[in-house]
Amino acid sequence: MELDFERCYRAVDSRDQRFDGWFYTAVRTTGIYCRPSCPALTPKRENVTFHPSAAAAQRAGYRACRRCRPDAAPGSPEWDVRADVVGRAMRLIGDGVVDREGVPGLASRLGYTERHLNRMLSAELGAGPLALARAQRAQTARILIETTALGFAEIAFASGFGSVRQFNDTIQEVYARSPGELRVRRTGGEPEAGAISLRLAYRAPLHAGALLGFLAARTLPGVEECDGTTYRRGLNLPHGSATVALTPADRFVSATLRLTDVRDLAPAVARCRRLFDLDADPVAVDGTLGADPALSARINAEPGVRVPRAVDGFEMAVRAIVGQQVSVSGARTTLSRMLSPVQPGELRGFPTAEAVAGLPDDAFRMPAARRASIRALAEAVADGKLDLEPGADREEAVARLLELPGVGAWTAGYVAMRAVGDPDVFLPTDVAVQRGARALGLPHTPKALEAHAERWRPWRSYALMRLWRSA
């Protein structure tokens, strides 16, 4: 990936937080790498190089800055926009696929040879899949060292390292501190037993009210809950179940995770970031949408509106099918009937595709045609014929969804936006979208509205959120 030196240096000189995660600054004289907004003295031009990923900086022999914690910067928003192989690979690596399945598993999911995948990632990011996964393991290990009382051997294997020696060497290399020194430097009191607390950084601004309000209106009892300031839900993760509480704050979202298996920390963090759309670049999004006079006043009044994504693609697809032609509250009631009862205060993940496929007919209190659609969806996901996770091919996912009985363009588009993460979905036939367009003085017939929406590319999913809020 080519990085323009002058543009990058200006961002570093101004400590522009918008560029955190886009690139990393390495300083030859100190041997460290930083995020662009690092508060340290701006290094001289002749001492600086720029890298497209933390892994590339580490590969070049630099250690992470202790002041700005570049490994904890928001992820590059480029991976939200890009639907190509590199973008899909980055989302899968973030979800821990390399740790669970190795590079062969990652390559198989993407349909490329390991050699060609390594070549593409190295060209774009300055590091191959193993180096990218190693950088993520180091960050996961640091979080566990600083926020839990787990033994270092347990942390080593939970983070994905193959041995304690490899864990020790990597921590020393990346942070210039041994695991013991990192734990000694930990601030605050003793960690809460069984809980992992961390901060999920984002690019400001974040309209927390819009985000929590959208999710609160759609909460499923026993799966999720929201009190207006904190969102809690159950998760199904590769090695077990978990619960998470997410509370937006200034510049970060406070997350408290309770994991059945600490090996699930990295995928849990990735899914929480995806759910709250924390890697988005709201300045770029609002800049494009705000150029339309019909939207500018709303954007100035409410900057940073995100697109709530999903922690489980199958769950989101079921919600979309149930929500066809019914109100939000009606869909919520129907979905609640599909769930087994839980104890008060208990939260658990949405049923898996295999579990839903095996439900009896009386568990689906809905029209027979809609029940058939959900069964077909569950069987396709369970059989591996339909991929709705973050590394899925967006076009293929939409095409496979449209092959299912009872699934039309609205449902497929909604799933592509919230489950697969497409930032450029538009639903001109949606009644609420048309109502919002009318309220803003926009064309409100499907054909005319779709034509007008072309000026909002590649952020039409964010325009949808604006129209829904205006309805």
Short mmCIF file of N, CA, C and O in Angstrom, two decimals, residues 93-100 133-145 147-168 171 183 196 237-240 259-269:
data_model
loop_
_atom_site.label_atom_id
_atom_site.label_comp_id
_atom_site.label_asym_id
_atom_site.label_seq_id
_atom_site.Cartn_x
_atom_site.Cartn_y
_atom_site.Cartn_z
N ILE A 93 -9.09 -12.36 9.97
CA ILE A 93 -7.96 -12.39 10.91
C ILE A 93 -8.36 -11.73 12.22
O ILE A 93 -8.04 -12.22 13.31
N GLY A 94 -9.10 -10.61 12.14
CA GLY A 94 -9.58 -9.96 13.35
C GLY A 94 -10.50 -10.84 14.16
O GLY A 94 -10.56 -10.73 15.40
N ASP A 95 -11.23 -11.73 13.51
CA ASP A 95 -12.14 -12.65 14.20
C ASP A 95 -11.42 -13.89 14.71
O ASP A 95 -12.05 -14.79 15.26
N GLY A 96 -10.10 -13.95 14.53
CA GLY A 96 -9.33 -15.06 15.10
C GLY A 96 -9.25 -16.31 14.26
O GLY A 96 -8.88 -17.38 14.78
N VAL A 97 -9.54 -16.23 12.97
CA VAL A 97 -9.55 -17.43 12.13
C VAL A 97 -8.16 -18.05 12.03
O VAL A 97 -8.01 -19.28 12.06
N VAL A 98 -7.11 -17.24 11.92
CA VAL A 98 -5.76 -17.79 11.80
C VAL A 98 -5.38 -18.55 13.06
O VAL A 98 -4.75 -19.61 13.00
N ASP A 99 -5.76 -18.03 14.23
CA ASP A 99 -5.45 -18.72 15.48
C ASP A 99 -6.16 -20.06 15.58
O ASP A 99 -5.63 -21.02 16.14
N ARG A 100 -7.38 -20.13 15.04
CA ARG A 100 -8.17 -21.36 15.16
C ARG A 100 -7.89 -22.34 14.04
O ARG A 100 -7.88 -23.55 14.26
N ALA A 133 -1.62 -11.86 12.32
CA ALA A 133 -2.21 -12.60 13.45
C ALA A 133 -1.32 -12.48 14.68
O ALA A 133 -1.82 -12.38 15.81
N ARG A 134 -0.01 -12.48 14.49
CA ARG A 134 0.92 -12.35 15.62
C ARG A 134 0.74 -11.01 16.32
O ARG A 134 0.76 -10.93 17.56
N ALA A 135 0.56 -9.94 15.55
CA ALA A 135 0.32 -8.62 16.15
C ALA A 135 -0.95 -8.62 16.98
O ALA A 135 -1.00 -8.02 18.06
N GLN A 136 -1.97 -9.31 16.47
CA GLN A 136 -3.22 -9.39 17.23
C GLN A 136 -3.04 -10.22 18.49
O GLN A 136 -3.58 -9.88 19.55
N ARG A 137 -2.28 -11.31 18.41
CA ARG A 137 -2.02 -12.13 19.60
C ARG A 137 -1.33 -11.30 20.68
O ARG A 137 -1.65 -11.43 21.86
N ALA A 138 -0.36 -10.47 20.26
CA ALA A 138 0.36 -9.65 21.24
C ALA A 138 -0.59 -8.69 21.95
O ALA A 138 -0.51 -8.51 23.17
N GLN A 139 -1.52 -8.08 21.19
CA GLN A 139 -2.47 -7.17 21.82
C GLN A 139 -3.40 -7.93 22.77
O GLN A 139 -3.69 -7.47 23.88
N THR A 140 -3.89 -9.10 22.34
CA THR A 140 -4.76 -9.91 23.20
C THR A 140 -4.04 -10.29 24.48
O THR A 140 -4.60 -10.19 25.59
N ALA A 141 -2.78 -10.68 24.36
CA ALA A 141 -1.99 -11.06 25.54
C ALA A 141 -1.83 -9.87 26.48
O ALA A 141 -1.95 -10.01 27.70
N ARG A 142 -1.53 -8.69 25.92
CA ARG A 142 -1.36 -7.51 26.78
C ARG A 142 -2.64 -7.22 27.55
O ARG A 142 -2.60 -6.90 28.75
N ILE A 143 -3.79 -7.32 26.90
CA ILE A 143 -5.06 -7.07 27.58
C ILE A 143 -5.25 -8.04 28.73
O ILE A 143 -5.64 -7.66 29.84
N LEU A 144 -4.97 -9.32 28.47
CA LEU A 144 -5.15 -10.33 29.52
C LEU A 144 -4.16 -10.13 30.66
O LEU A 144 -4.49 -10.32 31.84
N ILE A 145 -2.92 -9.76 30.33
CA ILE A 145 -1.92 -9.51 31.38
C ILE A 145 -2.37 -8.37 32.28
O ILE A 145 -2.25 -8.43 33.51
N THR A 147 -5.47 -6.94 32.63
CA THR A 147 -6.84 -6.86 33.14
C THR A 147 -7.31 -8.13 33.85
O THR A 147 -8.45 -8.15 34.33
N THR A 148 -6.49 -9.17 33.91
CA THR A 148 -6.90 -10.40 34.60
C THR A 148 -5.78 -10.86 35.53
O THR A 148 -4.65 -10.35 35.48
N ALA A 149 -6.09 -11.83 36.35
CA ALA A 149 -5.09 -12.44 37.24
C ALA A 149 -4.66 -13.80 36.73
O ALA A 149 -4.07 -14.59 37.47
N LEU A 150 -4.92 -14.10 35.46
CA LEU A 150 -4.55 -15.39 34.88
C LEU A 150 -3.04 -15.58 34.90
O LEU A 150 -2.27 -14.62 34.76
N GLY A 151 -2.59 -16.83 35.02
CA GLY A 151 -1.18 -17.13 34.93
C GLY A 151 -0.67 -16.91 33.51
O GLY A 151 -1.43 -16.98 32.54
N PHE A 152 0.63 -16.65 33.37
CA PHE A 152 1.17 -16.33 32.06
C PHE A 152 1.09 -17.51 31.09
O PHE A 152 0.89 -17.31 29.89
N ALA A 153 1.22 -18.72 31.58
CA ALA A 153 1.09 -19.87 30.68
C ALA A 153 -0.32 -19.95 30.10
O ALA A 153 -0.51 -20.20 28.90
N GLU A 154 -1.31 -19.71 30.95
CA GLU A 154 -2.70 -19.73 30.48
C GLU A 154 -2.94 -18.60 29.49
O GLU A 154 -3.62 -18.79 28.47
N ILE A 155 -2.38 -17.43 29.75
CA ILE A 155 -2.53 -16.30 28.84
C ILE A 155 -1.87 -16.60 27.50
O ILE A 155 -2.41 -16.28 26.44
N ALA A 156 -0.70 -17.24 27.55
CA ALA A 156 0.01 -17.54 26.31
C ALA A 156 -0.84 -18.37 25.36
O ALA A 156 -0.99 -18.03 24.18
N PHE A 157 -1.44 -19.43 25.86
CA PHE A 157 -2.23 -20.30 24.99
C PHE A 157 -3.59 -19.69 24.67
O PHE A 157 -4.13 -19.90 23.58
N ALA A 158 -4.15 -18.92 25.61
CA ALA A 158 -5.43 -18.25 25.35
C ALA A 158 -5.28 -17.21 24.25
O ALA A 158 -6.23 -16.96 23.50
N SER A 159 -4.09 -16.61 24.13
CA SER A 159 -3.86 -15.57 23.12
C SER A 159 -3.55 -16.16 21.75
O SER A 159 -3.48 -15.41 20.77
N GLY A 160 -3.33 -17.47 21.68
CA GLY A 160 -3.05 -18.10 20.40
C GLY A 160 -1.60 -18.45 20.16
O GLY A 160 -1.26 -18.93 19.07
N PHE A 161 -0.72 -18.22 21.15
CA PHE A 161 0.68 -18.58 20.98
C PHE A 161 0.87 -20.08 21.10
O PHE A 161 0.17 -20.76 21.85
N GLY A 162 1.85 -20.60 20.36
CA GLY A 162 2.10 -22.03 20.37
C GLY A 162 2.89 -22.52 21.56
O GLY A 162 2.90 -23.71 21.86
N SER A 163 3.59 -21.60 22.25
CA SER A 163 4.39 -21.99 23.41
C SER A 163 4.57 -20.78 24.31
O SER A 163 4.41 -19.63 23.88
N VAL A 164 4.93 -21.04 25.57
CA VAL A 164 5.19 -19.95 26.51
C VAL A 164 6.43 -19.16 26.07
O VAL A 164 6.48 -17.93 26.22
N ARG A 165 7.40 -19.85 25.54
CA ARG A 165 8.61 -19.16 25.08
C ARG A 165 8.29 -18.19 23.95
O ARG A 165 8.78 -17.05 23.94
N GLN A 166 7.47 -18.63 23.01
CA GLN A 166 7.06 -17.75 21.91
C GLN A 166 6.30 -16.53 22.45
O GLN A 166 6.51 -15.40 21.99
N PHE A 167 5.46 -16.76 23.44
CA PHE A 167 4.71 -15.69 24.09
C PHE A 167 5.66 -14.69 24.74
O PHE A 167 5.56 -13.47 24.53
N ASN A 168 6.61 -15.18 25.53
CA ASN A 168 7.56 -14.29 26.20
C ASN A 168 8.39 -13.48 25.21
O ASN A 168 8.58 -12.27 25.38
N ILE A 171 6.14 -10.71 23.43
CA ILE A 171 5.82 -9.59 24.32
C ILE A 171 7.05 -8.71 24.52
O ILE A 171 6.96 -7.47 24.46
N ARG A 183 2.62 -6.59 33.89
CA ARG A 183 1.65 -6.77 34.98
C ARG A 183 1.97 -5.85 36.15
O ARG A 183 1.06 -5.30 36.78
N ILE A 196 -13.33 -9.42 32.20
CA ILE A 196 -12.26 -8.73 31.49
C ILE A 196 -12.80 -7.37 31.08
O ILE A 196 -13.78 -7.29 30.34
N LEU A 237 -19.57 -17.85 20.87
CA LEU A 237 -18.22 -17.68 20.34
C LEU A 237 -17.62 -19.04 19.98
O LEU A 237 -18.18 -20.08 20.35
N PRO A 238 -16.50 -19.06 19.26
CA PRO A 238 -15.95 -20.33 18.78
C PRO A 238 -15.71 -21.38 19.85
O PRO A 238 -15.86 -22.58 19.60
N HIS A 239 -15.33 -20.96 21.08
CA HIS A 239 -15.00 -21.93 22.12
C HIS A 239 -16.01 -21.97 23.26
O HIS A 239 -15.80 -22.67 24.24
N GLY A 240 -17.09 -21.22 23.16
CA GLY A 240 -18.08 -21.23 24.23
C GLY A 240 -18.93 -19.97 24.22
O GLY A 240 -18.88 -19.16 23.29
N LEU A 259 -16.20 -14.45 29.74
CA LEU A 259 -16.01 -15.49 28.75
C LEU A 259 -15.96 -16.86 29.40
O LEU A 259 -15.35 -17.04 30.45
N THR A 260 -16.60 -17.83 28.76
CA THR A 260 -16.45 -19.22 29.20
C THR A 260 -15.03 -19.70 28.96
O THR A 260 -14.47 -20.47 29.75
N ASP A 261 -14.41 -19.24 27.85
CA ASP A 261 -13.05 -19.64 27.48
C ASP A 261 -12.31 -18.38 27.03
O ASP A 261 -12.75 -17.70 26.09
N VAL A 262 -11.20 -18.05 27.69
CA VAL A 262 -10.49 -16.81 27.38
C VAL A 262 -9.88 -16.82 25.98
O VAL A 262 -9.46 -15.77 25.48
N ARG A 263 -9.82 -17.97 25.31
CA ARG A 263 -9.36 -17.99 23.93
C ARG A 263 -10.28 -17.19 23.02
O ARG A 263 -9.91 -16.84 21.89
N ASP A 264 -11.49 -16.90 23.50
CA ASP A 264 -12.47 -16.18 22.70
C ASP A 264 -12.37 -14.66 22.84
O ASP A 264 -13.23 -13.94 22.34
N LEU A 265 -11.33 -14.16 23.52
CA LEU A 265 -11.25 -12.72 23.72
C LEU A 265 -11.17 -11.96 22.39
O LEU A 265 -11.92 -11.01 22.17
N ALA A 266 -10.25 -12.36 21.50
CA ALA A 266 -10.09 -11.64 20.24
C ALA A 266 -11.36 -11.64 19.40
O ALA A 266 -11.80 -10.57 18.94
N PRO A 267 -12.01 -12.79 19.17
CA PRO A 267 -13.26 -12.74 18.40
C PRO A 267 -14.37 -11.97 19.11
O PRO A 267 -15.18 -11.32 18.46
N ALA A 268 -14.40 -12.01 20.45
CA ALA A 268 -15.42 -11.24 21.17
C ALA A 268 -15.22 -9.75 20.96
O ALA A 268 -16.17 -9.01 20.70
N VAL A 269 -13.97 -9.30 21.05
CA VAL A 269 -13.68 -7.88 20.84
C VAL A 269 -14.02 -7.47 19.41
O VAL A 269 -14.63 -6.43 19.16
#
